mmCIF file of C-alpha atoms in Angstrom:
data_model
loop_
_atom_site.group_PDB
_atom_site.id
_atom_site.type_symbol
_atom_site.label_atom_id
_atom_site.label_comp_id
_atom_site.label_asym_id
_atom_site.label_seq_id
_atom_site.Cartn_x
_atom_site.Cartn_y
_atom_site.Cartn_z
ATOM 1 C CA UNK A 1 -17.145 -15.295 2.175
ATOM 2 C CA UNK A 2 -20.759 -15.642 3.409
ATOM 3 C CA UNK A 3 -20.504 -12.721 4.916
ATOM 4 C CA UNK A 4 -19.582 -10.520 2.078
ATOM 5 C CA UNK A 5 -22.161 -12.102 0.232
ATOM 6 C CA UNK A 6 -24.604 -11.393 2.538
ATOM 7 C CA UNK A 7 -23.462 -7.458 2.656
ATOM 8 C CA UNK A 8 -23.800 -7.202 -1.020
ATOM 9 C CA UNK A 9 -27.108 -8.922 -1.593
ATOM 10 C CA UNK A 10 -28.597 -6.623 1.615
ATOM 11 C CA UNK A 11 -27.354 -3.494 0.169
ATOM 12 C CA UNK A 12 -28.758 -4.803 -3.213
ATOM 13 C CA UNK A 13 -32.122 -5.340 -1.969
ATOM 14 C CA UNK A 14 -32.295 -1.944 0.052
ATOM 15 C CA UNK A 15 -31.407 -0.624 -3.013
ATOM 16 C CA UNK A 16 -34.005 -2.213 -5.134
ATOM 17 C CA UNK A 17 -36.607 -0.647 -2.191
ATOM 18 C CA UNK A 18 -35.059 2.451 -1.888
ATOM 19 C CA UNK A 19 -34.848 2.901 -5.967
ATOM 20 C CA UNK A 20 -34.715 7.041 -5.926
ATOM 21 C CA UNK A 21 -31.675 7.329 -3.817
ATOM 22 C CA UNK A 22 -29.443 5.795 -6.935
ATOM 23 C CA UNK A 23 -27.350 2.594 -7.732
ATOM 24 C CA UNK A 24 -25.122 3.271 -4.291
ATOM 25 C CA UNK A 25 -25.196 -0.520 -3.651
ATOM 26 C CA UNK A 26 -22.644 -0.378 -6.593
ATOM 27 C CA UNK A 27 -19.445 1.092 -4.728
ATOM 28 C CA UNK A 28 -20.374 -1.318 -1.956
ATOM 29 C CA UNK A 29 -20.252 -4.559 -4.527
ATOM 30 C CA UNK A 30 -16.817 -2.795 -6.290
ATOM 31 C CA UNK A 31 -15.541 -2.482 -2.673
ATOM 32 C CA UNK A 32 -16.153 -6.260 -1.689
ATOM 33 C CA UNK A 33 -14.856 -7.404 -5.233
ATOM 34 C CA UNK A 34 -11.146 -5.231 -4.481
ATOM 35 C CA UNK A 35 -11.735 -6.699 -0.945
ATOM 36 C CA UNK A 36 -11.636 -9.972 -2.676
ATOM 37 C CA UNK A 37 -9.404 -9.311 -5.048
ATOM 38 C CA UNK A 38 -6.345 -8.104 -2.354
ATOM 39 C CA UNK A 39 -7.286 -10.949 -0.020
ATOM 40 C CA UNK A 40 -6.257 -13.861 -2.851
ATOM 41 C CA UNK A 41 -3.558 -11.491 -3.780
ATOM 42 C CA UNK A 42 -1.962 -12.129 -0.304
ATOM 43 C CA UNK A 43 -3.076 -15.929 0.383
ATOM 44 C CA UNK A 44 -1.350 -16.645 -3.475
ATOM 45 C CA UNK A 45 1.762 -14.632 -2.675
ATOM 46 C CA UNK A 46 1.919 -15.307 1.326
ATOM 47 C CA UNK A 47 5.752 -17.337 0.508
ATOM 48 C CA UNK A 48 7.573 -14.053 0.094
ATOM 49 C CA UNK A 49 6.138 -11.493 2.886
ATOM 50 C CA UNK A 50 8.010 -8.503 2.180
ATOM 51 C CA UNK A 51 7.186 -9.221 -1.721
ATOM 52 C CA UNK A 52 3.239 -9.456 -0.956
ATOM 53 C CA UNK A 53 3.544 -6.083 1.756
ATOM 54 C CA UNK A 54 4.606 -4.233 -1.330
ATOM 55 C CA UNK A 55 2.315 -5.609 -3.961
ATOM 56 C CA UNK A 56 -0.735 -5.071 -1.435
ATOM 57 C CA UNK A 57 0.362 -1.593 -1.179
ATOM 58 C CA UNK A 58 0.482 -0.478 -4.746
ATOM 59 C CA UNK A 59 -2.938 -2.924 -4.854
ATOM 60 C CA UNK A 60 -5.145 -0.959 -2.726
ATOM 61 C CA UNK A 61 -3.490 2.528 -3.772
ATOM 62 C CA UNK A 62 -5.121 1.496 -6.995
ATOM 63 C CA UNK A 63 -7.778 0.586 -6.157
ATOM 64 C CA UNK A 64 -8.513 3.814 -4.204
ATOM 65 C CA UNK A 65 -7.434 5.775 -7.392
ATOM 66 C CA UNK A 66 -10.026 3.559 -9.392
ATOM 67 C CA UNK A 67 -12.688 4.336 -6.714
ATOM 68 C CA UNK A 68 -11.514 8.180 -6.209
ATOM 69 C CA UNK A 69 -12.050 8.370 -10.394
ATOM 70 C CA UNK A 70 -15.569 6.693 -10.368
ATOM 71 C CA UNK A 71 -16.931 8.417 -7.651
ATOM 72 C CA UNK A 72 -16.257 12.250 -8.991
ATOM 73 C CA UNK A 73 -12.511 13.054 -8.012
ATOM 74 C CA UNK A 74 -12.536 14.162 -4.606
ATOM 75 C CA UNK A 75 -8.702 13.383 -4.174
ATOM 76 C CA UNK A 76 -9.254 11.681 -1.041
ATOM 77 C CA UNK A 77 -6.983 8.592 -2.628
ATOM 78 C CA UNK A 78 -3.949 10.734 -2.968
ATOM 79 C CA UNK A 79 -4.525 13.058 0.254
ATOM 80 C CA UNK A 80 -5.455 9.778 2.338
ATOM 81 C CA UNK A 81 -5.242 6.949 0.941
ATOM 82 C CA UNK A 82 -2.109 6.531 -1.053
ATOM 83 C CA UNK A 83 0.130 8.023 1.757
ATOM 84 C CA UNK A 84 -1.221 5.823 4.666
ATOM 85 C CA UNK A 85 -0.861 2.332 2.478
ATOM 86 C CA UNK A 86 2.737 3.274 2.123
ATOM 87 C CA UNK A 87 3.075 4.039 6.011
ATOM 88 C CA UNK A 88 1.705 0.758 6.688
ATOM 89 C CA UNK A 89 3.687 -0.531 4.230
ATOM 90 C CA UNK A 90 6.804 0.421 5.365
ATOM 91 C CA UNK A 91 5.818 -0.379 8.877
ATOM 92 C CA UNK A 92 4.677 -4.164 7.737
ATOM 93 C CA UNK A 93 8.073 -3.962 6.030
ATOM 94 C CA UNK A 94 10.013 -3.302 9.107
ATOM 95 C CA UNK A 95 8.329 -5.940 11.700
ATOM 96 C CA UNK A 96 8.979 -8.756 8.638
ATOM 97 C CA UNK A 97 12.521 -7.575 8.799
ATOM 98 C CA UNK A 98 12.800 -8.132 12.283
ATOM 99 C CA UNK A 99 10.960 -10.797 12.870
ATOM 100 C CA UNK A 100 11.676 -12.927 10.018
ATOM 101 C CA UNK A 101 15.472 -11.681 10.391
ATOM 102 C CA UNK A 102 15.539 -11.086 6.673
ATOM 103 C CA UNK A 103 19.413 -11.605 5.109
ATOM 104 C CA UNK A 104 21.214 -8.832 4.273
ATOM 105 C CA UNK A 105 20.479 -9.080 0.820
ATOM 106 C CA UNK A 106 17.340 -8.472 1.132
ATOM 107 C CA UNK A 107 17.652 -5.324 2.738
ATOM 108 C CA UNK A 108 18.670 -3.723 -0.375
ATOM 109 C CA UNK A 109 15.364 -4.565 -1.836
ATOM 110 C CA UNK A 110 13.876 -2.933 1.560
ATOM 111 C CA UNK A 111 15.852 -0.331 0.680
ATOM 112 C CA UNK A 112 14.458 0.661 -2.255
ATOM 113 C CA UNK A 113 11.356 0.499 -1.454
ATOM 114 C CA UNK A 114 11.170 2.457 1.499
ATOM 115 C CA UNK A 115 12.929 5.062 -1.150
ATOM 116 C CA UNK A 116 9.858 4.560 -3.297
ATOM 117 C CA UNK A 117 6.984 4.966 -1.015
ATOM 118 C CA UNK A 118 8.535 8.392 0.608
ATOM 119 C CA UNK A 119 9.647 9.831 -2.895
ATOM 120 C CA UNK A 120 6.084 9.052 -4.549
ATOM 121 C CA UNK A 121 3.921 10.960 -2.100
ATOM 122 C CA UNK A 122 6.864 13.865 -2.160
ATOM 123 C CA UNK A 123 5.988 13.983 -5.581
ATOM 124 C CA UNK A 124 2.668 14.345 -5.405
ATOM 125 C CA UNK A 125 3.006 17.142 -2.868
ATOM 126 C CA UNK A 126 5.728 19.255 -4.769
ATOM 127 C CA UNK A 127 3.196 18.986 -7.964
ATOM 128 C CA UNK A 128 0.440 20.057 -6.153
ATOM 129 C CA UNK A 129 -1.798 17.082 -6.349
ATOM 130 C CA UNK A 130 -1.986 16.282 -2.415
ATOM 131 C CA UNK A 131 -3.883 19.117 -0.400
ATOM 132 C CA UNK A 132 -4.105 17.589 3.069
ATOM 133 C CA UNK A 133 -0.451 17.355 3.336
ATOM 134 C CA UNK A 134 -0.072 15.465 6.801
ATOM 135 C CA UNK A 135 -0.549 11.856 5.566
ATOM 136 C CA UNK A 136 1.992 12.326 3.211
ATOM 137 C CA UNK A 137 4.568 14.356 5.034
ATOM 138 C CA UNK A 138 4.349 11.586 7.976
ATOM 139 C CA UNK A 139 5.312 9.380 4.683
ATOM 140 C CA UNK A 140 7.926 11.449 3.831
ATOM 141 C CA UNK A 141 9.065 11.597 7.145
ATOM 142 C CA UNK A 142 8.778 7.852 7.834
ATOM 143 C CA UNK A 143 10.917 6.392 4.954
ATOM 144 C CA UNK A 144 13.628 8.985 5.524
ATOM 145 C CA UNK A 145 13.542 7.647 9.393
ATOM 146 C CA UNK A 146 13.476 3.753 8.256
ATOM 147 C CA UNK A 147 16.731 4.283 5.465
ATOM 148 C CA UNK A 148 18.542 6.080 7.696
ATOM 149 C CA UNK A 149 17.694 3.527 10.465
ATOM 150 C CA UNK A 150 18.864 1.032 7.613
ATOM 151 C CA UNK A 151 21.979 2.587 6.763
ATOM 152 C CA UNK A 152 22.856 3.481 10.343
ATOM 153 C CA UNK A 153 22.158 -0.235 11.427
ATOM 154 C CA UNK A 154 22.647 -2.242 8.528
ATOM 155 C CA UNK A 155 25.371 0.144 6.289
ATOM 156 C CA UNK A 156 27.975 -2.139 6.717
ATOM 157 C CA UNK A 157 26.072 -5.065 5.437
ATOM 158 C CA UNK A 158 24.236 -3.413 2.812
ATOM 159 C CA UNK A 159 27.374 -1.815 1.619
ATOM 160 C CA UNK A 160 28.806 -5.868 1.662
ATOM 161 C CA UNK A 161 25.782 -6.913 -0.477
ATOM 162 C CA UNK A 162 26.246 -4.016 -2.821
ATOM 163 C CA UNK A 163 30.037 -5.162 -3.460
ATOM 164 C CA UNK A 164 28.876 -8.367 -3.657
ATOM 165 C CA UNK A 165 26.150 -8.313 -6.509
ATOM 166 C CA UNK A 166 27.768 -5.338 -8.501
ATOM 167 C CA UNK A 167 31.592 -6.249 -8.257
ATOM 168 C CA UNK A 168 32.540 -3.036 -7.250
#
């Protein structure tokens, strides 16, 4: 905490000295306030892991959006941004899996999201909105890897849990 404070009131005095070069010291205080904000996000939601993974996420995707918009539109948040918070995402989503040998149940959820974060950025490349396409075709690429892994792996089980919950 200090040291956040410490960044913004630095960049607010070089600021103050160096008056003609603008209010930069702004996007440095909004970045330490979504620091802030994503940091109690997790510590208030760290009971359900895969739950808070997801939620960060979609967090700092808009947040970059937010930033992208106030700073002129450069796109950087959909070409960069967006794209690798999914990857990590999914790969955050995969160790907590493993390692926390999540039930089976909870795989559909996994599911579903992996299906999410490979369809949005899709989107966003078939409309023409992402223009460095790499970060989002490794997206793409990723969740179709990690539900087929899923299915492959786990089909039997998911298949179980889908019986289970829908009657079918």
């Amino acid at each position: 905490i200090f040291l956040t404070i410490t960044t913004g009131v630095i960049c607010i005095a070089v600021n103050l000295i160096l008056s003609e070069s603008g209010f930069w010291s702004a996007y440095v205080l909004f970045g330490l306030f979504s620091f802030w904000l994503i940091v109690v996000h997790a510590v208030r939601k760290k009971d359900n892991l895969p739950k808070t993974v997801t939620s960060q996420a979609l967090l700092i995707s808009v947040f970059s959006i937010l930033w992208d918009l106030l700073t002129g539109w450069n796109g950087w948040s959909l070409n960069y941004a967006f794209p690798i918070a999914c990857i990590i995402a999914m790969l955050a989503l995969a160790v907590t899996s493993r390692v926390m040998k999540m039930p089976t149940g909870d795989y559909i959820v996994y599911l579903t999201v992996d299906i999410a974060f490979g369809i949005i950025p899709y989107i966003l490349y078939l409309t023409g909105n992402v223009h460095i396409v790499i970060p989002s075709l490794i997206c793409i690429a990723m969740s179709v890897l990690t539900i087929s892994a899923l299915i492959l792996f786990e089909g039997k089980n998911i298949l179980h849990e889908i019986e289970r919950h829908f009657n079918v």
